[in-house]
Amino acid sequence: MSLNINPKNIQFLKDLTKDSYADYTLDNTFCVFNSIDGILYLTYATKYKSIIFYDLINEQKINEVNHAHKMLITNFRHYFDEINQIDLIITISSDDNTIKLWKVHNVECIANIQNINENGKLYSACFLYNKNQKFIITTHYRKYLGNISEPIKVYDFNGNKINEIKNSNDRTCFIDTFYDNESSKSYIITGNYNYSKSYEYNEDKIYHIYNNNDQQNHYSIVISIKKGVIQMIESSEDGNVRIWNFHSGILLKKIKIGNDCLFGISLWNNEYLFIGCEDKTIELIEIDKGINVKNLIKHRNNVLTIKTIIHRKYGKCLISQGFANDQIKLWGIKN
């Protein structure tokens, strides 16, 4: 198994699924993780509202939860609870405004959070670990601009709402967290309409607004630490990737990919970036040079989510998913 793979040599290997389904143009339509029991899991949704737990190494289903939500499942996030030594995932349904928290090992639903947003859709949610406390944080997205909006909401693992972040009234597509070891602070990062934002969680206030005068949705964000600088890399509906200094809020670089919408992004060795695009391609970008070095073409619809994994057989490789019933695909080096 080789980990020193040049991403320019990556090619399509196989479809991993026959029944996966991704609704909405969102990131994190599936999740992939190494579990405490040594399984490389892929968890994804079907159009019949089921959750599939799939073993990527042995390429077989382990578990299936039928009708896990009342409406289509739109997002997944994984979290490893170090205190209890268990793997957890959250599943999200945008249409019925619900989040469910699951134990992976025995596939047990331990929390069911309902009616999260009154005035719009729930587009994303993730885990936040802060000072030995564990939370679930949510987004809000109102289809039409207006004065009615809702803040980011914070829940405990029992499904109880414990906080609201008051300065967050935005149309928000994406949410994630970042813990800065140097400052020992937890941050929330959101991709919104017009700009992206970061919040200091303990201070309950906006840290920065990252605004380049682009009135478009921002669909995905990753954090990269390069030469001691924490960089925030985001994809946008206007076909640009923007790289910001996370702590100063200064725009470091803007890379024009095309005129089509950009969705999920995945770093490769902090030197390259894979980006899912509306034109059904995955673009490989060399970050320092700001240039496109390869197009991967195999999807039939918008490419929404891309994840980098280490596979026992194929080494370092990619998994991607397109919109609707465009199946989850594996990319790597053929042996």
CSV table of C-alpha atoms in Angstrom, one decimal:
chain,number,residue,atom,x,y,z
A,1,MET,CA,0.0,0.0,0.0
A,2,SER,CA,1.5,3.3,-1.1
A,3,LEU,CA,0.7,6.6,0.6
A,4,ASN,CA,3.2,8.7,-1.5
A,5,ILE,CA,0.8,9.0,-4.4
A,6,ASN,CA,1.0,11.9,-6.9
A,7,PRO,CA,-2.6,13.1,-7.2
A,8,LYS,CA,-2.1,13.8,-10.9
A,9,ASN,CA,-2.0,10.0,-11.4
A,10,ILE,CA,-5.4,9.3,-9.8
A,11,GLN,CA,-8.1,7.8,-12.0
A,12,PHE,CA,-11.5,6.2,-11.6
A,13,LEU,CA,-11.5,2.8,-10.0
A,14,LYS,CA,-15.1,1.7,-9.4
A,15,ASP,CA,-18.6,2.5,-8.2
A,16,LEU,CA,-18.9,1.6,-4.5
A,17,THR,CA,-22.7,1.8,-4.4
A,18,LYS,CA,-25.8,1.0,-6.4
A,19,ASP,CA,-28.4,2.5,-4.1
A,20,SER,CA,-26.9,5.8,-2.8
A,21,TYR,CA,-28.9,9.0,-3.2
A,22,ALA,CA,-27.9,12.6,-2.5
A,23,ASP,CA,-30.6,15.3,-2.2
A,24,TYR,CA,-29.9,19.1,-2.4
A,25,THR,CA,-26.6,20.6,-3.5
A,26,LEU,CA,-24.7,20.2,-0.3
A,27,ASP,CA,-21.4,18.9,1.1
A,28,ASN,CA,-21.0,15.9,3.5
A,29,THR,CA,-23.7,13.8,1.7
A,30,PHE,CA,-21.8,10.8,3.1
A,31,CYS,CA,-19.1,10.2,5.7
A,32,VAL,CA,-16.2,7.9,5.9
A,33,PHE,CA,-14.1,7.0,9.0
A,34,ASN,CA,-12.0,4.4,10.7
A,35,SER,CA,-14.0,3.0,13.6
A,36,ILE,CA,-12.8,2.0,17.1
A,37,ASP,CA,-13.4,-1.6,16.0
A,38,GLY,CA,-11.0,-1.4,13.0
A,39,ILE,CA,-13.6,-1.0,10.2
A,40,LEU,CA,-13.2,1.6,7.5
A,41,TYR,CA,-16.8,2.7,7.3
A,42,LEU,CA,-18.7,4.4,4.6
A,43,THR,CA,-22.2,5.6,5.7
A,44,TYR,CA,-24.6,6.9,3.1
A,45,ALA,CA,-28.3,7.4,2.4
A,46,THR,CA,-30.8,5.8,-0.1
A,47,LYS,CA,-33.8,7.5,-1.7
A,48,TYR,CA,-35.9,5.3,0.6
A,49,LYS,CA,-34.7,7.2,3.6
A,50,SER,CA,-32.4,4.4,4.8
A,51,ILE,CA,-28.9,4.6,6.2
A,52,ILE,CA,-26.3,2.1,5.0
A,53,PHE,CA,-23.2,1.2,7.0
A,54,TYR,CA,-20.7,-0.1,4.5
A,55,ASP,CA,-17.3,-1.8,5.1
A,56,LEU,CA,-15.0,-0.2,2.5
A,57,ILE,CA,-12.2,-2.8,2.8
A,58,ASN,CA,-14.4,-5.9,2.4
A,59,GLU,CA,-16.8,-4.0,0.2
A,60,GLN,CA,-20.0,-5.2,1.9
A,61,LYS,CA,-22.9,-3.8,3.8
A,62,ILE,CA,-22.7,-4.2,7.6
A,63,ASN,CA,-26.0,-2.7,8.7
A,64,GLU,CA,-29.0,-0.9,7.2
A,65,VAL,CA,-31.5,1.3,9.1
A,66,ASN,CA,-34.7,1.4,7.1
A,67,HIS,CA,-36.8,4.6,7.1
A,68,ALA,CA,-34.3,6.3,9.5
A,69,HIS,CA,-35.9,9.7,8.9
A,70,LYS,CA,-39.4,10.7,7.7
A,71,MET,CA,-37.9,12.5,4.7
A,72,LEU,CA,-34.8,12.2,2.6
A,73,ILE,CA,-31.5,12.2,4.4
A,74,THR,CA,-29.2,15.0,3.3
A,75,ASN,CA,-26.0,15.0,5.5
A,76,PHE,CA,-23.7,12.9,7.6
A,77,ARG,CA,-21.0,13.7,10.2
A,78,HIS,CA,-18.8,11.4,12.2
A,79,TYR,CA,-17.4,12.0,15.7
A,80,PHE,CA,-15.3,9.7,17.9
A,81,ASP,CA,-16.2,10.1,21.6
A,82,GLU,CA,-12.8,9.5,23.2
A,83,ILE,CA,-14.2,9.5,26.8
A,84,ASN,CA,-16.7,6.7,26.1
A,85,GLN,CA,-14.6,5.1,23.3
A,86,ILE,CA,-17.5,5.0,20.8
A,87,ASP,CA,-18.1,6.1,17.2
A,88,LEU,CA,-21.1,8.4,16.6
A,89,ILE,CA,-22.7,9.9,13.5
A,90,ILE,CA,-25.3,12.5,13.1
A,91,THR,CA,-27.8,12.3,10.2
A,92,ILE,CA,-29.7,15.2,8.9
A,93,SER,CA,-32.9,15.6,7.0
A,94,SER,CA,-33.4,19.1,5.6
A,95,ASP,CA,-37.0,18.5,4.6
A,96,ASP,CA,-38.2,17.5,8.0
A,97,ASN,CA,-35.8,19.7,10.0
A,98,THR,CA,-34.5,16.8,12.1
A,99,ILE,CA,-31.1,15.5,13.4
A,100,LYS,CA,-30.6,12.1,14.7
A,101,LEU,CA,-27.5,10.9,16.7
A,102,TRP,CA,-26.5,7.3,16.3
A,103,LYS,CA,-24.1,4.9,18.0
A,104,VAL,CA,-22.3,3.1,15.1
A,105,HIS,CA,-21.4,-0.2,16.7
A,106,ASN,CA,-24.9,-1.4,17.5
A,107,VAL,CA,-26.6,1.2,15.3
A,108,GLU,CA,-28.7,2.7,18.1
A,109,CYS,CA,-30.4,6.1,17.8
A,110,ILE,CA,-29.6,8.0,21.1
A,111,ALA,CA,-31.1,11.4,20.2
A,112,ASN,CA,-33.8,12.7,17.9
A,113,ILE,CA,-33.8,16.5,17.6
A,114,GLN,CA,-37.0,17.7,15.8
A,115,ASN,CA,-38.4,21.0,14.5
A,116,ILE,CA,-35.0,22.8,14.6
A,117,ASN,CA,-35.8,25.7,12.4
A,118,GLU,CA,-39.2,27.4,12.2
A,119,ASN,CA,-38.5,29.7,9.2
A,120,GLY,CA,-36.3,27.7,6.9
A,121,LYS,CA,-34.4,24.5,6.3
A,122,LEU,CA,-31.7,22.8,8.2
A,123,TYR,CA,-28.8,22.4,5.7
A,124,SER,CA,-25.9,21.3,7.8
A,125,ALA,CA,-24.9,20.3,11.3
A,126,CYS,CA,-21.7,19.1,12.9
A,127,PHE,CA,-20.1,18.2,16.2
A,128,LEU,CA,-18.3,20.7,18.5
A,129,TYR,CA,-15.9,19.5,21.3
A,130,ASN,CA,-15.0,22.2,23.7
A,131,LYS,CA,-13.4,22.0,27.2
A,132,ASN,CA,-14.5,18.3,27.6
A,133,GLN,CA,-18.0,19.2,26.5
A,134,LYS,CA,-19.7,17.8,23.4
A,135,PHE,CA,-22.3,19.6,21.3
A,136,ILE,CA,-24.2,19.5,18.1
A,137,ILE,CA,-24.4,22.8,16.2
A,138,THR,CA,-26.8,23.6,13.4
A,139,THR,CA,-27.3,25.9,10.4
A,140,HIS,CA,-30.3,27.8,9.1
A,141,TYR,CA,-31.2,28.5,5.5
A,142,ARG,CA,-34.1,30.5,4.4
A,143,LYS,CA,-34.9,30.1,0.7
A,144,TYR,CA,-35.7,33.8,0.1
A,145,LEU,CA,-33.9,36.7,1.6
A,146,GLY,CA,-35.9,38.6,4.2
A,147,ASN,CA,-35.8,39.8,7.8
A,148,ILE,CA,-36.9,36.5,9.2
A,149,SER,CA,-34.0,34.3,10.1
A,150,GLU,CA,-32.7,32.1,13.0
A,151,PRO,CA,-29.4,31.8,14.9
A,152,ILE,CA,-27.1,28.9,15.0
A,153,LYS,CA,-28.5,26.5,17.6
A,154,VAL,CA,-26.4,24.4,20.0
A,155,TYR,CA,-27.7,21.0,21.4
A,156,ASP,CA,-26.2,18.5,23.9
A,157,PHE,CA,-26.0,14.8,23.0
A,158,ASN,CA,-29.4,14.2,24.7
A,159,GLY,CA,-31.0,16.5,22.2
A,160,ASN,CA,-31.6,19.4,24.6
A,161,LYS,CA,-31.1,22.9,23.2
A,162,ILE,CA,-28.6,24.7,25.4
A,163,ASN,CA,-27.5,27.8,23.5
A,164,GLU,CA,-28.1,30.1,20.5
A,165,ILE,CA,-25.4,32.1,18.8
A,166,LYS,CA,-27.1,35.4,18.4
A,167,ASN,CA,-25.0,37.0,15.6
A,168,SER,CA,-25.5,34.2,13.1
A,169,ASN,CA,-28.7,35.2,11.3
A,170,ASP,CA,-27.7,34.2,7.8
A,171,ARG,CA,-28.6,31.9,5.0
A,172,THR,CA,-26.1,29.2,5.9
A,173,CYS,CA,-25.2,26.3,3.7
A,174,PHE,CA,-22.3,24.8,5.5
A,175,ILE,CA,-21.0,24.6,9.1
A,176,ASP,CA,-17.9,23.1,10.7
A,177,THR,CA,-15.6,23.6,13.7
A,178,PHE,CA,-11.9,24.2,14.2
A,179,TYR,CA,-9.9,24.0,17.3
A,180,ASP,CA,-6.7,26.1,17.4
A,181,ASN,CA,-4.1,24.3,19.5
A,182,GLU,CA,-2.0,27.5,19.8
A,183,SER,CA,-4.7,29.7,21.3
A,184,SER,CA,-6.7,26.8,22.9
A,185,LYS,CA,-9.9,28.2,21.4
A,186,SER,CA,-12.8,26.5,19.6
A,187,TYR,CA,-14.2,28.2,16.5
A,188,ILE,CA,-17.3,27.7,14.4
A,189,ILE,CA,-17.0,28.3,10.7
A,190,THR,CA,-20.0,28.9,8.4
A,191,GLY,CA,-20.4,29.2,4.7
A,192,ASN,CA,-23.2,31.7,4.0
A,193,TYR,CA,-24.8,33.7,1.3
A,194,ASN,CA,-22.5,36.7,0.4
A,195,TYR,CA,-19.6,35.7,2.8
A,196,SER,CA,-18.2,33.2,5.3
A,197,LYS,CA,-17.9,33.7,9.0
A,198,SER,CA,-16.0,32.4,12.0
A,199,TYR,CA,-17.1,32.6,15.6
A,200,GLU,CA,-15.2,32.2,18.9
A,201,TYR,CA,-17.5,29.7,20.6
A,202,ASN,CA,-16.6,30.6,24.2
A,203,GLU,CA,-17.1,34.3,23.5
A,204,ASP,CA,-20.3,33.8,21.6
A,205,LYS,CA,-19.4,36.4,19.1
A,206,ILE,CA,-18.3,36.8,15.5
A,207,TYR,CA,-14.5,36.5,15.0
A,208,HIS,CA,-14.3,37.4,11.4
A,209,ILE,CA,-16.4,38.0,8.3
A,210,TYR,CA,-14.6,36.8,5.2
A,211,ASN,CA,-16.1,39.0,2.4
A,212,ASN,CA,-14.9,39.5,-1.1
A,213,ASN,CA,-18.0,41.2,-2.4
A,214,ASP,CA,-19.4,38.0,-4.0
A,215,GLN,CA,-23.1,37.6,-3.6
A,216,GLN,CA,-23.1,33.8,-3.9
A,217,ASN,CA,-23.5,30.8,-1.7
A,218,HIS,CA,-20.4,29.3,-0.1
A,219,TYR,CA,-20.8,25.5,0.0
A,220,SER,CA,-17.7,24.1,1.7
A,221,ILE,CA,-14.7,25.1,3.8
A,222,VAL,CA,-11.5,23.3,4.9
A,223,ILE,CA,-8.7,24.5,7.2
A,224,SER,CA,-5.1,24.1,6.2
A,225,ILE,CA,-2.0,24.9,8.3
A,226,LYS,CA,0.9,25.8,6.1
A,227,LYS,CA,4.2,27.4,7.2
A,228,GLY,CA,2.6,28.2,10.5
A,229,VAL,CA,-0.3,30.1,8.9
A,230,ILE,CA,-3.8,28.9,9.4
A,231,GLN,CA,-5.6,29.1,6.1
A,232,MET,CA,-9.3,28.9,5.5
A,233,ILE,CA,-10.1,27.5,2.0
A,234,GLU,CA,-13.7,27.9,0.7
A,235,SER,CA,-15.7,27.0,-2.4
A,236,SER,CA,-18.2,29.3,-3.9
A,237,GLU,CA,-21.2,29.4,-6.3
A,238,ASP,CA,-19.4,31.9,-8.5
A,239,GLY,CA,-16.7,29.3,-9.6
A,240,ASN,CA,-13.9,30.7,-7.3
A,241,VAL,CA,-11.8,29.1,-4.6
A,242,ARG,CA,-10.8,31.7,-2.0
A,243,ILE,CA,-8.0,31.2,0.5
A,244,TRP,CA,-8.0,33.4,3.7
A,245,ASN,CA,-5.7,34.0,6.6
A,246,PHE,CA,-8.1,32.6,9.2
A,247,HIS,CA,-6.9,34.8,12.1
A,248,SER,CA,-6.4,38.1,10.2
A,249,GLY,CA,-9.4,37.7,7.8
A,250,ILE,CA,-7.1,38.8,4.9
A,251,LEU,CA,-7.8,37.3,1.5
A,252,LEU,CA,-4.5,35.5,0.5
A,253,LYS,CA,-5.5,34.1,-2.9
A,254,LYS,CA,-8.5,33.7,-5.3
A,255,ILE,CA,-8.4,30.9,-7.8
A,256,LYS,CA,-10.8,31.0,-10.7
A,257,ILE,CA,-11.9,27.5,-11.6
A,258,GLY,CA,-14.7,28.4,-14.1
A,259,ASN,CA,-18.2,29.8,-14.2
A,260,ASP,CA,-19.9,26.8,-12.7
A,261,CYS,CA,-20.8,26.3,-9.0
A,262,LEU,CA,-18.2,24.6,-6.7
A,263,PHE,CA,-19.3,22.3,-3.9
A,264,GLY,CA,-17.2,19.9,-1.8
A,265,ILE,CA,-13.5,20.3,-1.4
A,266,SER,CA,-10.7,18.0,-0.1
A,267,LEU,CA,-7.1,18.7,0.6
A,268,TRP,CA,-4.3,16.5,-0.6
A,269,ASN,CA,-1.0,16.9,1.4
A,270,ASN,CA,-1.7,20.6,1.8
A,271,GLU,CA,-0.4,21.1,-1.7
A,272,TYR,CA,-3.4,20.2,-3.9
A,273,LEU,CA,-7.1,20.6,-3.7
A,274,PHE,CA,-9.8,18.4,-5.2
A,275,ILE,CA,-13.0,20.3,-5.9
A,276,GLY,CA,-16.5,19.0,-6.9
A,277,CYS,CA,-18.1,21.0,-9.6
A,278,GLU,CA,-21.5,21.7,-11.1
A,279,ASP,CA,-20.2,20.6,-14.6
A,280,LYS,CA,-19.9,17.0,-13.3
A,281,THR,CA,-16.1,17.1,-13.0
A,282,ILE,CA,-13.6,16.9,-10.1
A,283,GLU,CA,-10.9,19.5,-10.6
A,284,LEU,CA,-7.4,19.1,-9.2
A,285,ILE,CA,-5.8,22.4,-8.2
A,286,GLU,CA,-2.2,23.0,-7.3
A,287,ILE,CA,-2.7,25.5,-4.5
A,288,ASP,CA,0.6,27.5,-4.6
A,289,LYS,CA,0.5,28.0,-8.3
A,290,GLY,CA,-3.2,28.6,-8.3
A,291,ILE,CA,-3.7,26.4,-11.5
A,292,ASN,CA,-5.9,23.6,-12.6
A,293,VAL,CA,-3.7,20.5,-13.3
A,294,LYS,CA,-6.2,17.8,-14.0
A,295,ASN,CA,-9.9,17.1,-14.5
A,296,LEU,CA,-11.5,13.9,-13.4
A,297,ILE,CA,-14.7,13.1,-15.4
A,298,LYS,CA,-16.9,10.2,-14.5
A,299,HIS,CA,-20.0,11.6,-12.7
A,300,ARG,CA,-23.3,12.2,-14.3
A,301,ASN,CA,-24.5,15.1,-12.1
A,302,ASN,CA,-23.1,17.8,-9.9
A,303,VAL,CA,-20.2,16.5,-7.8
A,304,LEU,CA,-21.2,17.3,-4.2
A,305,THR,CA,-18.9,15.6,-1.7
A,306,ILE,CA,-15.2,14.5,-1.9
A,307,LYS,CA,-13.2,12.8,0.9
A,308,THR,CA,-9.6,11.7,1.0
A,309,ILE,CA,-9.1,8.3,2.6
A,310,ILE,CA,-6.3,5.7,3.3
A,311,HIS,CA,-7.4,2.3,1.9
A,312,ARG,CA,-5.6,-0.9,2.8
A,313,LYS,CA,-5.5,-2.0,-0.8
A,314,TYR,CA,-5.4,1.2,-2.9
A,315,GLY,CA,-3.4,3.4,-0.5
A,316,LYS,CA,-4.3,7.1,-0.5
A,317,CYS,CA,-7.4,7.7,-2.6
A,318,LEU,CA,-10.6,9.6,-3.0
A,319,ILE,CA,-14.3,9.0,-2.6
A,320,SER,CA,-16.9,11.2,-4.3
A,321,GLN,CA,-20.6,11.5,-4.7
A,322,GLY,CA,-22.8,13.3,-7.2
A,323,PHE,CA,-26.3,14.7,-7.0
A,324,ALA,CA,-29.4,12.4,-7.0
A,325,ASN,CA,-28.7,8.8,-7.8
A,326,ASP,CA,-25.2,9.5,-9.1
A,327,GLN,CA,-23.4,6.7,-7.2
A,328,ILE,CA,-20.5,7.0,-4.8
A,329,LYS,CA,-17.2,6.5,-6.6
A,330,LEU,CA,-13.6,5.4,-5.7
A,331,TRP,CA,-10.6,7.1,-7.3
A,332,GLY,CA,-7.0,6.0,-6.9
A,333,ILE,CA,-4.0,4.2,-8.5
A,334,LYS,CA,-4.7,1.0,-10.3
A,335,ASN,CA,-2.5,-1.9,-9.1
